[in-house]
Coordinates of C-alpha atoms in Angstrom, one line a residue:
Chain A
X1 CA 0.9 -18.6 -111.2
X2 CA 0.1 -17.6 -107.6
X3 CA -3.4 -18.7 -108.2
X4 CA -2.3 -22.2 -109.1
X5 CA -0.2 -22.4 -105.9
X6 CA -3.0 -21.2 -103.7
X7 CA -5.5 -23.7 -105.2
X8 CA -3.3 -26.5 -104.4
X9 CA -2.9 -25.2 -100.8
X10 CA -6.6 -24.6 -100.4
X11 CA -7.9 -27.8 -101.7
X12 CA -6.6 -31.4 -101.6
X13 CA -6.2 -31.9 -105.3
X14 CA -3.7 -34.6 -105.0
X15 CA -5.7 -36.4 -102.6
X16 CA -8.8 -36.5 -104.7
X17 CA -6.6 -37.8 -107.7
X18 CA -5.4 -40.5 -105.3
X19 CA -8.9 -41.7 -104.7
X20 CA -9.5 -42.0 -108.3
X21 CA -6.2 -43.9 -108.6
X22 CA -7.3 -46.3 -105.8
X23 CA -10.7 -46.9 -107.2
X24 CA -9.0 -47.6 -110.6
X25 CA -6.3 -50.0 -109.0
X26 CA -8.8 -52.2 -107.2
X27 CA -11.5 -52.3 -109.7
X28 CA -8.6 -53.1 -112.5
X29 CA -7.6 -56.1 -110.3
X30 CA -10.9 -57.5 -109.6
X31 CA -12.2 -56.9 -113.2
X32 CA -9.3 -58.7 -114.6
X33 CA -10.0 -61.8 -112.4
X34 CA -13.8 -61.8 -113.2
X35 CA -13.3 -60.8 -116.9
X36 CA -10.8 -63.8 -117.2
X37 CA -13.2 -66.1 -115.7
X38 CA -16.0 -64.9 -118.0
X39 CA -13.8 -65.3 -121.0
X40 CA -13.0 -69.0 -120.1
X41 CA -16.8 -69.5 -119.6
X42 CA -17.5 -68.1 -123.0
X43 CA -15.1 -70.2 -124.9
X44 CA -15.6 -73.4 -122.9
X45 CA -17.4 -76.3 -124.2
X46 CA -20.1 -76.3 -121.6
X47 CA -23.4 -74.7 -123.2
X48 CA -24.8 -73.5 -119.8
X49 CA -21.5 -71.7 -118.8
X50 CA -21.3 -70.2 -122.4
X51 CA -24.8 -68.9 -122.1
X52 CA -24.3 -67.4 -118.6
X53 CA -21.1 -65.7 -119.8
X54 CA -22.7 -64.3 -122.8
X55 CA -25.8 -63.1 -120.9
X56 CA -23.7 -61.4 -118.3
X57 CA -21.6 -59.5 -121.0
X58 CA -24.7 -58.4 -122.9
X59 CA -26.4 -57.2 -119.8
X60 CA -23.6 -55.4 -118.2
X61 CA -22.1 -53.9 -121.2
X62 CA -25.5 -52.2 -122.4
X63 CA -26.2 -50.8 -118.9
X64 CA -24.8 -47.4 -118.2
X65 CA -22.2 -47.3 -115.7
X66 CA -23.9 -44.4 -114.0
X67 CA -27.0 -46.7 -113.3
X68 CA -24.8 -49.5 -111.9
X69 CA -23.2 -47.4 -109.5
X70 CA -26.3 -45.7 -108.3
X71 CA -27.7 -49.2 -107.9
X72 CA -24.9 -50.4 -105.9
X73 CA -25.2 -47.6 -103.4
X74 CA -29.0 -46.9 -103.4
X75 CA -30.0 -50.5 -104.1
X76 CA -27.5 -52.7 -102.4
X77 CA -26.7 -50.6 -99.6
X78 CA -29.8 -48.3 -99.3
X79 CA -32.4 -51.1 -99.7
X80 CA -30.6 -54.5 -99.0
X81 CA -28.3 -53.2 -96.3
X82 CA -25.2 -54.7 -97.9
X83 CA -22.1 -53.0 -96.5
X84 CA -18.7 -53.9 -97.7
X85 CA -16.8 -51.8 -94.8
X86 CA -17.7 -50.7 -91.4
X87 CA -16.4 -47.3 -92.0
X88 CA -19.2 -45.1 -93.5
X89 CA -17.2 -43.3 -96.2
X90 CA -15.2 -46.4 -97.0
X91 CA -18.4 -48.3 -97.7
X92 CA -19.2 -46.0 -100.5
X93 CA -15.7 -46.5 -101.8
X94 CA -15.9 -50.2 -102.0
X95 CA -19.5 -50.2 -103.3
X96 CA -18.2 -48.0 -106.1
X97 CA -15.1 -50.4 -106.7
X98 CA -17.9 -53.2 -107.0
X99 CA -19.9 -51.2 -109.6
X100 CA -16.7 -50.5 -111.5
X101 CA -15.6 -54.1 -111.4
X102 CA -18.7 -55.8 -112.6
X103 CA -19.1 -53.2 -115.5
X104 CA -15.6 -53.4 -116.7
X105 CA -15.3 -57.3 -116.3
X106 CA -17.7 -57.4 -119.2
X107 CA -15.0 -55.4 -121.5
X108 CA -12.1 -57.3 -120.0
X109 CA -14.0 -60.5 -121.2
X110 CA -14.4 -59.0 -124.6
X111 CA -10.9 -57.8 -124.8
X112 CA -9.5 -61.3 -123.9
X113 CA -11.9 -62.9 -126.6
X114 CA -10.5 -60.5 -129.2
X115 CA -7.1 -61.7 -128.0
X116 CA -8.1 -65.4 -128.5
X117 CA -9.2 -64.6 -131.9
X118 CA -5.5 -63.6 -132.8
X119 CA -4.5 -67.2 -132.0
X120 CA -4.5 -69.0 -135.4
X121 CA -6.8 -72.0 -135.7
X122 CA -3.8 -74.2 -136.4
X123 CA -2.5 -73.8 -132.9
X124 CA -5.6 -75.1 -131.4
X125 CA -5.6 -78.0 -133.8
X126 CA -1.9 -78.8 -133.1
X127 CA -2.7 -78.7 -129.2
X128 CA -5.6 -81.1 -129.8
X129 CA -3.3 -83.3 -132.0
X130 CA -0.7 -83.8 -129.3
X131 CA -3.6 -85.0 -126.9
X132 CA -4.2 -81.9 -124.7
X133 CA -7.9 -81.6 -123.6
X134 CA -9.8 -78.4 -123.4
X135 CA -8.4 -77.3 -120.1
X136 CA -4.8 -77.9 -120.9
X137 CA -5.0 -76.5 -124.5
X138 CA -6.6 -73.4 -123.0
X139 CA -4.1 -73.1 -120.1
X140 CA -0.9 -73.9 -122.1
X141 CA -1.5 -72.7 -125.6
X142 CA -4.4 -70.5 -126.2
X143 CA -4.7 -68.0 -123.1
X144 CA -0.9 -67.2 -122.8
X145 CA -0.9 -66.1 -126.5
X146 CA -4.4 -64.5 -126.1
X147 CA -3.2 -62.3 -123.1
X148 CA -0.3 -61.2 -125.4
X149 CA -2.8 -60.4 -128.1
X150 CA -5.1 -58.6 -126.0
X151 CA -2.6 -56.1 -124.5
X152 CA -3.8 -53.2 -126.5
X153 CA -7.6 -53.8 -125.9
X154 CA -6.9 -54.4 -122.3
X155 CA -5.0 -51.2 -122.1
X156 CA -8.1 -49.4 -123.5
X157 CA -10.3 -51.0 -120.9
X158 CA -7.8 -49.7 -118.3
X159 CA -7.9 -46.2 -119.7
X160 CA -11.6 -46.2 -119.8
X161 CA -11.7 -47.5 -116.3
X162 CA -9.3 -44.6 -115.0
X163 CA -11.6 -41.9 -116.6
X164 CA -14.8 -43.7 -115.5
X165 CA -13.6 -43.8 -111.9
X166 CA -15.0 -40.1 -111.8
X167 CA -18.4 -41.6 -112.1
X168 CA -17.9 -42.9 -108.5
X169 CA -19.2 -39.3 -107.7
X170 CA -22.6 -40.7 -108.4
X171 CA -21.9 -43.1 -105.4
X172 CA -21.0 -40.3 -102.9
X173 CA -17.2 -41.0 -103.3
X174 CA -15.2 -37.7 -102.7
X175 CA -13.1 -37.8 -105.8
X176 CA -12.0 -35.4 -108.5
X177 CA -15.3 -34.5 -110.3
X178 CA -16.8 -33.7 -106.9
X179 CA -13.8 -31.7 -105.8
X180 CA -13.7 -29.8 -109.0
X181 CA -17.4 -28.8 -108.5
X182 CA -16.6 -27.7 -104.9
X183 CA -13.5 -25.7 -106.1
X184 CA -15.4 -23.9 -108.7
X185 CA -18.0 -23.0 -106.2
X186 CA -15.6 -21.3 -103.8
X187 CA -13.2 -19.8 -106.5
X188 CA -15.4 -18.9 -109.6
X189 CA -12.7 -16.3 -110.4
X190 CA -10.3 -19.0 -111.6
X191 CA -12.8 -21.4 -113.2
X192 CA -10.7 -22.2 -116.4
X193 CA -7.6 -22.8 -114.2
X194 CA -9.5 -25.2 -112.0
X195 CA -10.9 -27.1 -115.1
X196 CA -7.4 -27.3 -116.6
X197 CA -5.8 -28.7 -113.3
X198 CA -8.3 -31.6 -113.6
X199 CA -8.1 -32.0 -117.2
X200 CA -4.4 -32.0 -117.5
X201 CA -4.3 -34.4 -114.4
X202 CA -6.2 -37.0 -116.4
X203 CA -4.1 -36.3 -119.5
X204 CA -1.1 -37.0 -117.2
X205 CA -2.7 -40.3 -115.9
X206 CA -4.1 -41.5 -119.2
X207 CA -1.6 -40.7 -121.9
X208 CA 1.3 -42.7 -120.6
X209 CA -1.2 -45.6 -120.2
X210 CA -1.9 -45.4 -123.9
X211 CA 1.8 -45.1 -124.8
X212 CA 2.8 -48.0 -122.6
X213 CA 0.1 -50.4 -123.9
X214 CA 1.0 -49.5 -127.5
X215 CA 4.8 -50.3 -127.0
X216 CA 4.0 -53.4 -124.7
X217 CA 1.6 -54.8 -127.4
X218 CA 4.4 -54.4 -130.0
X219 CA 7.0 -55.8 -127.8
X220 CA 5.0 -58.7 -126.6
X221 CA 3.2 -59.5 -130.0
X222 CA 3.7 -63.1 -131.1
X223 CA 5.6 -63.0 -134.5
X224 CA 3.2 -64.6 -136.9
Chain B
X1 CA -10.6 -68.5 -134.4
X2 CA -13.9 -69.7 -132.8
X3 CA -14.1 -71.4 -129.4
X4 CA -15.2 -74.6 -130.9
X5 CA -11.7 -75.4 -132.3
X6 CA -10.6 -75.8 -128.7
X7 CA -12.4 -79.1 -128.4
X8 CA -13.0 -82.1 -130.7
X9 CA -16.4 -83.1 -131.8
X10 CA -17.2 -85.2 -128.7
X11 CA -17.5 -88.9 -128.8
X12 CA -20.0 -90.9 -126.9
X13 CA -18.0 -90.9 -123.6
X14 CA -17.1 -87.2 -123.9
X15 CA -20.8 -86.5 -124.8
X16 CA -21.9 -88.3 -121.7
X17 CA -19.4 -86.3 -119.6
X18 CA -20.5 -83.1 -121.2
X19 CA -24.2 -83.6 -120.4
X20 CA -23.1 -84.1 -116.7
X21 CA -20.9 -81.1 -116.7
X22 CA -23.6 -79.2 -118.3
X23 CA -26.1 -80.2 -115.9
X24 CA -23.9 -79.3 -112.8
X25 CA -23.1 -76.0 -114.3
X26 CA -26.6 -75.1 -115.0
X27 CA -27.4 -76.0 -111.3
X28 CA -24.6 -73.7 -110.1
X29 CA -25.6 -70.8 -112.3
X30 CA -29.4 -71.2 -111.5
X31 CA -28.5 -71.8 -107.9
X32 CA -26.7 -68.4 -107.8
X33 CA -29.7 -66.7 -109.4
X34 CA -32.2 -68.5 -106.9
X35 CA -30.0 -67.7 -104.1
X36 CA -30.3 -63.9 -105.1
X37 CA -34.0 -64.2 -105.4
X38 CA -34.2 -65.7 -101.9
X39 CA -32.1 -63.0 -100.4
X40 CA -34.4 -60.4 -102.2
X41 CA -37.4 -62.0 -100.8
X42 CA -36.0 -62.1 -97.2
X43 CA -35.6 -58.4 -97.6
X44 CA -39.2 -58.0 -99.0
X45 CA -37.9 -56.6 -102.3
X46 CA -40.1 -59.0 -104.3
X47 CA -43.3 -57.8 -102.7
X48 CA -45.9 -57.1 -105.4
X49 CA -46.7 -53.9 -103.8
X50 CA -43.2 -52.7 -104.8
X51 CA -43.4 -53.8 -108.3
X52 CA -47.0 -52.8 -109.2
X53 CA -46.5 -48.9 -109.3
X54 CA -44.0 -49.6 -112.1
X55 CA -46.8 -50.7 -114.4
X56 CA -49.2 -48.0 -113.9
X57 CA -49.9 -45.3 -116.4
X58 CA -48.7 -42.7 -113.9
X59 CA -45.0 -44.3 -113.8
X60 CA -44.7 -44.3 -117.5
X61 CA -46.6 -41.1 -118.4
X62 CA -45.0 -38.9 -115.7
X63 CA -41.6 -40.5 -115.1
X64 CA -40.1 -43.2 -117.5
X65 CA -41.3 -42.0 -120.8
X66 CA -40.4 -38.2 -120.3
X67 CA -37.0 -39.4 -118.8
X68 CA -36.6 -41.6 -121.9
X69 CA -37.5 -38.8 -124.2
X70 CA -34.8 -36.4 -122.6
X71 CA -32.3 -39.2 -122.8
X72 CA -33.1 -39.6 -126.6
X73 CA -33.0 -35.8 -127.0
X74 CA -29.7 -35.5 -125.5
X75 CA -28.3 -38.5 -127.3
X76 CA -29.7 -37.3 -130.7
X77 CA -28.2 -33.7 -130.3
X78 CA -24.9 -35.1 -129.2
X79 CA -24.7 -37.5 -132.2
X80 CA -25.2 -34.7 -134.8
X81 CA -22.8 -32.3 -133.0
X82 CA -20.2 -34.9 -132.4
X83 CA -20.5 -36.0 -136.0
X84 CA -19.7 -32.5 -137.3
X85 CA -16.9 -32.2 -134.7
X86 CA -15.4 -35.6 -135.8
X87 CA -15.7 -34.8 -139.6
X88 CA -13.9 -31.4 -139.2
X89 CA -11.1 -32.6 -136.8
X90 CA -10.9 -35.8 -138.7
X91 CA -10.2 -34.0 -141.9
X92 CA -7.8 -31.7 -139.9
X93 CA -5.8 -34.7 -138.9
X94 CA -5.5 -35.7 -142.6
X95 CA -4.6 -32.3 -143.7
X96 CA -1.6 -31.7 -146.0
X97 CA -0.4 -28.8 -143.6
X98 CA 1.6 -30.1 -140.7
X99 CA 0.3 -27.3 -138.4
X100 CA -3.3 -28.2 -139.0
X101 CA -2.4 -31.9 -138.4
X102 CA -0.6 -31.2 -135.1
X103 CA -3.4 -28.7 -133.9
X104 CA -6.3 -31.2 -134.6
X105 CA -4.2 -34.0 -133.2
X106 CA -3.6 -32.3 -129.9
X107 CA -7.4 -31.2 -129.6
X108 CA -8.3 -34.8 -130.4
X109 CA -6.0 -36.5 -127.8
X110 CA -6.8 -33.9 -125.2
X111 CA -10.6 -34.6 -125.4
X112 CA -10.1 -38.2 -125.4
X113 CA -8.1 -38.2 -122.2
X114 CA -10.5 -36.0 -120.1
X115 CA -13.2 -37.9 -118.5
X116 CA -16.6 -37.0 -120.0
X117 CA -18.1 -36.3 -116.5
X118 CA -15.2 -33.7 -115.7
X119 CA -16.2 -31.8 -118.9
X120 CA -19.9 -32.0 -118.1
X121 CA -19.5 -30.6 -114.5
X122 CA -17.2 -27.9 -115.8
X123 CA -19.9 -26.7 -118.3
X124 CA -22.5 -27.1 -115.8
X125 CA -20.7 -24.7 -113.3
X126 CA -19.4 -22.4 -116.0
X127 CA -22.3 -21.8 -118.3
X128 CA -24.4 -19.9 -115.9
X129 CA -21.7 -17.4 -115.3
X130 CA -21.4 -16.5 -119.0
X131 CA -25.2 -15.8 -119.1
X132 CA -25.4 -16.9 -122.7
X133 CA -28.2 -19.4 -122.3
X134 CA -31.3 -19.4 -120.1
X135 CA -30.8 -21.3 -116.9
X136 CA -33.2 -24.3 -117.5
X137 CA -31.2 -25.3 -120.6
X138 CA -28.0 -25.4 -118.7
X139 CA -28.0 -29.1 -117.8
X140 CA -28.9 -30.2 -121.4
X141 CA -26.3 -27.9 -123.0
X142 CA -23.6 -29.2 -120.7
X143 CA -24.4 -32.9 -121.2
X144 CA -24.4 -32.3 -125.0
X145 CA -21.2 -30.3 -124.9
X146 CA -19.5 -33.0 -122.9
X147 CA -20.6 -35.6 -125.1
X148 CA -19.8 -33.9 -128.2
X149 CA -16.2 -33.2 -127.2
X150 CA -15.5 -36.7 -126.2
X151 CA -17.2 -38.4 -128.8
X152 CA -16.4 -36.1 -131.6
X153 CA -12.7 -36.7 -130.7
X154 CA -13.4 -40.4 -131.1
X155 CA -15.4 -40.0 -134.4
X156 CA -12.3 -37.8 -135.8
X157 CA -10.0 -40.7 -134.9
X158 CA -12.4 -43.1 -136.8
X159 CA -12.2 -40.9 -139.8
X160 CA -8.4 -40.7 -139.7
X161 CA -7.9 -44.6 -139.2
X162 CA -10.5 -45.4 -141.6
X163 CA -8.9 -43.4 -144.3
X164 CA -5.4 -44.9 -143.3
X165 CA -6.8 -48.5 -143.6
X166 CA -8.0 -47.9 -147.2
X167 CA -5.9 -49.6 -149.9
X168 CA -3.5 -47.1 -151.5
X169 CA -5.0 -47.8 -154.8
X170 CA -8.0 -45.7 -153.9
X171 CA -6.1 -42.4 -153.7
X172 CA -3.9 -43.4 -156.6
X173 CA -6.8 -44.0 -158.8
X174 CA -8.4 -40.5 -157.6
X175 CA -5.3 -38.8 -158.4
X176 CA -4.9 -40.7 -161.7
X177 CA -8.2 -39.4 -163.0
X178 CA -7.0 -35.9 -162.2
X179 CA -8.5 -35.0 -158.8
X180 CA -6.3 -32.9 -156.4
X181 CA -5.6 -34.4 -153.1
X182 CA -8.2 -32.6 -151.1
X183 CA -10.7 -33.5 -153.9
X184 CA -9.5 -37.1 -153.6
X185 CA -9.9 -37.1 -149.8
X186 CA -13.3 -35.5 -149.9
X187 CA -14.9 -37.3 -152.9
X188 CA -13.2 -40.8 -152.6
X189 CA -11.4 -41.6 -149.4
X190 CA -13.4 -40.2 -146.6
X191 CA -16.7 -41.6 -148.0
X192 CA -15.1 -45.0 -148.3
X193 CA -13.6 -44.8 -144.8
X194 CA -16.9 -43.8 -143.3
X195 CA -18.6 -47.0 -145.0
X196 CA -15.9 -49.3 -143.6
X197 CA -16.2 -47.6 -140.2
X198 CA -20.0 -47.8 -140.0
X199 CA -19.9 -50.6 -137.4
X200 CA -17.5 -48.7 -135.1
X201 CA -19.6 -45.7 -135.5
X202 CA -22.8 -47.5 -134.7
X203 CA -21.2 -49.1 -131.5
X204 CA -20.0 -45.5 -130.5
X205 CA -23.7 -44.6 -130.7
X206 CA -24.2 -47.0 -128.0
X207 CA -21.5 -45.2 -126.0
X208 CA -23.2 -42.0 -126.4
X209 CA -26.6 -43.4 -125.4
X210 CA -25.2 -44.9 -122.1
X211 CA -23.2 -41.6 -121.4
X212 CA -26.4 -39.6 -121.5
X213 CA -26.9 -41.2 -117.9
X214 CA -24.0 -39.1 -116.6
X215 CA -26.6 -36.3 -117.1
X216 CA -28.2 -37.4 -113.8
X217 CA -25.0 -36.1 -112.0
X218 CA -25.5 -32.5 -113.5
X219 CA -29.3 -32.5 -112.7
X220 CA -30.4 -33.2 -116.3
X221 CA -33.8 -35.1 -116.0
X222 CA -32.9 -38.1 -118.1
X223 CA -34.1 -41.6 -117.6
X224 CA -31.9 -42.6 -114.7
X225 CA -33.0 -39.2 -112.7
X226 CA -36.6 -39.9 -113.5
X227 CA -36.3 -43.4 -112.3
X228 CA -34.5 -42.2 -109.1
X229 CA -37.3 -39.7 -108.5
X230 CA -40.0 -42.2 -109.0
X231 CA -38.3 -44.7 -106.8
X232 CA -37.7 -42.4 -104.0
X233 CA -41.2 -41.2 -104.2
X234 CA -42.7 -44.7 -104.0
X235 CA -40.1 -46.5 -101.9
X236 CA -39.2 -48.8 -104.6
X237 CA -35.9 -47.4 -105.7
X238 CA -34.3 -50.9 -106.5
X239 CA -37.2 -51.8 -108.8
X240 CA -37.3 -48.5 -110.7
X241 CA -33.6 -48.8 -111.3
X242 CA -34.1 -52.3 -112.6
X243 CA -36.7 -50.9 -115.0
X244 CA -34.4 -48.0 -116.3
X245 CA -31.5 -50.5 -116.8
X246 CA -33.7 -52.8 -118.8
X247 CA -34.8 -50.0 -120.9
X248 CA -31.2 -48.9 -121.5
X249 CA -30.2 -52.4 -122.3
X250 CA -33.0 -53.0 -124.8
X251 CA -32.2 -50.0 -126.8
X252 CA -28.4 -50.6 -126.7
X253 CA -28.9 -54.3 -127.6
X254 CA -30.9 -53.3 -130.7
X255 CA -28.3 -50.7 -131.6
X256 CA -25.5 -53.3 -131.3
X257 CA -27.5 -55.7 -133.5
X258 CA -27.8 -53.0 -136.1
X259 CA -24.0 -52.6 -135.8
X260 CA -23.5 -56.2 -136.3
X261 CA -25.8 -56.5 -139.3
X262 CA -23.9 -53.5 -140.9
X263 CA -20.5 -55.1 -140.2
X264 CA -21.7 -58.1 -142.1
X265 CA -22.9 -55.8 -145.2
X266 CA -20.0 -53.4 -145.4
X267 CA -17.5 -55.9 -146.2
X268 CA -19.1 -56.0 -149.7
X269 CA -19.6 -52.3 -150.1
X270 CA -16.1 -51.0 -149.7
X271 CA -12.3 -52.2 -150.3
X272 CA -11.6 -50.5 -146.8
X273 CA -11.2 -52.7 -143.8
X274 CA -13.5 -52.1 -140.8
X275 CA -10.9 -52.2 -138.2
X276 CA -10.6 -49.6 -135.3
X277 CA -7.1 -48.7 -134.6
X278 CA -5.3 -45.5 -133.7
X279 CA -1.6 -44.8 -133.0
X280 CA -1.2 -43.6 -129.5
X281 CA -4.6 -44.8 -128.1
X282 CA -6.8 -47.2 -129.8
X283 CA -10.4 -46.1 -129.9
X284 CA -12.1 -47.0 -126.6
X285 CA -15.1 -49.2 -126.5
X286 CA -15.5 -49.3 -122.8
X287 CA -16.8 -46.0 -121.6
X288 CA -19.7 -45.6 -119.3

C-alpha cells in the first residue's frame, strides 16, 4: 500500500489523467459540431454535399487515428508551420485535439445517421404533408428524434474518444500512456501496480459513461 | 428510413433551385479543396521533387511494402488470437455456472475499458524484464497481445449478444431433439450467432488493422513507422504519410465492402438478427 502512495507523490498521475480528460472534452465538443454538420450534409437533397459528406466519412473512418495525429503534428506543424497556440507544448495539445476531432466527427456522423434511421418513414411523410420543407422537417421533426435515438451510439463514440485520447502520445502530448512508460522506467519493481493504476483509472472514467448512456438512451428513447 | 423521404420528388421549380444549390455547393466544396492545394503549393509541398521518391522501387521495396507486411503480420496474428480469446470468453459468458459467467464478464468488461495503447506500452515495458522472448520480438508480441485482449473482449461480446439475439426456437428445437444445453450452445446456437454476426466481425477486422498503427509508438516497424522513416530520410514526411494513409484507406475500404456484402447475404442464411448490442456498453465501432 505504501508503494501506491509514493507513486502518487512521485508522479503527477492525476495531472496526466486531467490532460486526457481535457483532450476528450474539447475533441468531443468539436467532433459533435462537425459530425452534426456532416450528418445533415449526408441526408440533404443536394448531391454535391451528400458526396462531400460521404467522401469525408469514408476517408477519415478508414485512416488509423495514429496516422492522423502524426500527420497533424509532423505534417501540419512540422511541414506547413501551422500553429494553434503560441505556447510550444500547448500547440501539440491543440493539434492532437484537431486530429481527434476530425477522426471522431466521422463516427459522430455515422451515429447520427443511425439515429435518423430510427425515425419511422411515416414521420417524415407527415412532416412533408403539413407542408414543411427539408430544412424545417429536418430541424423540427427528424433531428430531435434522431439525437434521442442516437444516444447509445454517441455514447460509444465518447467512450472510444476517451480511450483514444491516449494516442495523443504520438503527438508529443504528455498524457497517461507516456507517463506510464516513464513511471515503469523509474520504478520497474512495481510494474504491475503501475499498470493497474492506469487501467483502473480508465475503467473509472469509461464504465460510468457506458452505464449513463445506456440509462439515458432508455429514458430518452421515443416510445414507438 | 432513407434520406430521400425528407424531400418530395422535386417539381420543375424545385429542380431548377436544386441545380443552383448544387452548383453553389460544388463550388464551395471544390473551393475549399483548391484553397488547400494553393496553400500547399505556397509551402512548396506540391513540388515534384517531393513526390517523385514515392514512386521509386527503393520506396516500395525497402519501406512501404515491408511496413505493410509487418502491419498484415501483426493484424493476422491478432485476428487469430483474438478470435480464440473471444470464443473462449464468449462461451464463458454464456456458461450455466454463475461464477464462470461473472468471471468471464469481469475480464471482458475490464479489457474493453482499458485503452489498447496502455496495454501495448505495458507489455512493451514488461516483456523484456520477464526474459521469455527474444528482445527483437518484443514490439510485435506487445502489439499482438494488446490487440488480442481488447478485440478478443469485443469478439466475446459479439458471441454473447449474437446468441442472445437468436430466436428462442433455436434452443428449444435443439433441446427437443435431445441435445443437452452445452451441446445446443456448441452445435446450434454459437454457429448461428457467428453467421448472424459476420458483418460486425468483419468491421472489427478493420478496427484491428487500423490499431496496428499504434505499434509505431512501441517501435514496431509497421507501415506508419516505415512511412515516417522514409519521409524523414527524404524530407517529404507529409507526402509519405499521405501514401501510408491511402494504403490503409484502400485495404479498410475493401474490408468494409466485404462486410457490407456479407450483411446482405447473411439475412438469408440464419434466423438470427445481425444486430450489435451489449448490456452495459454496446460494442464500439470507433476505435483508432
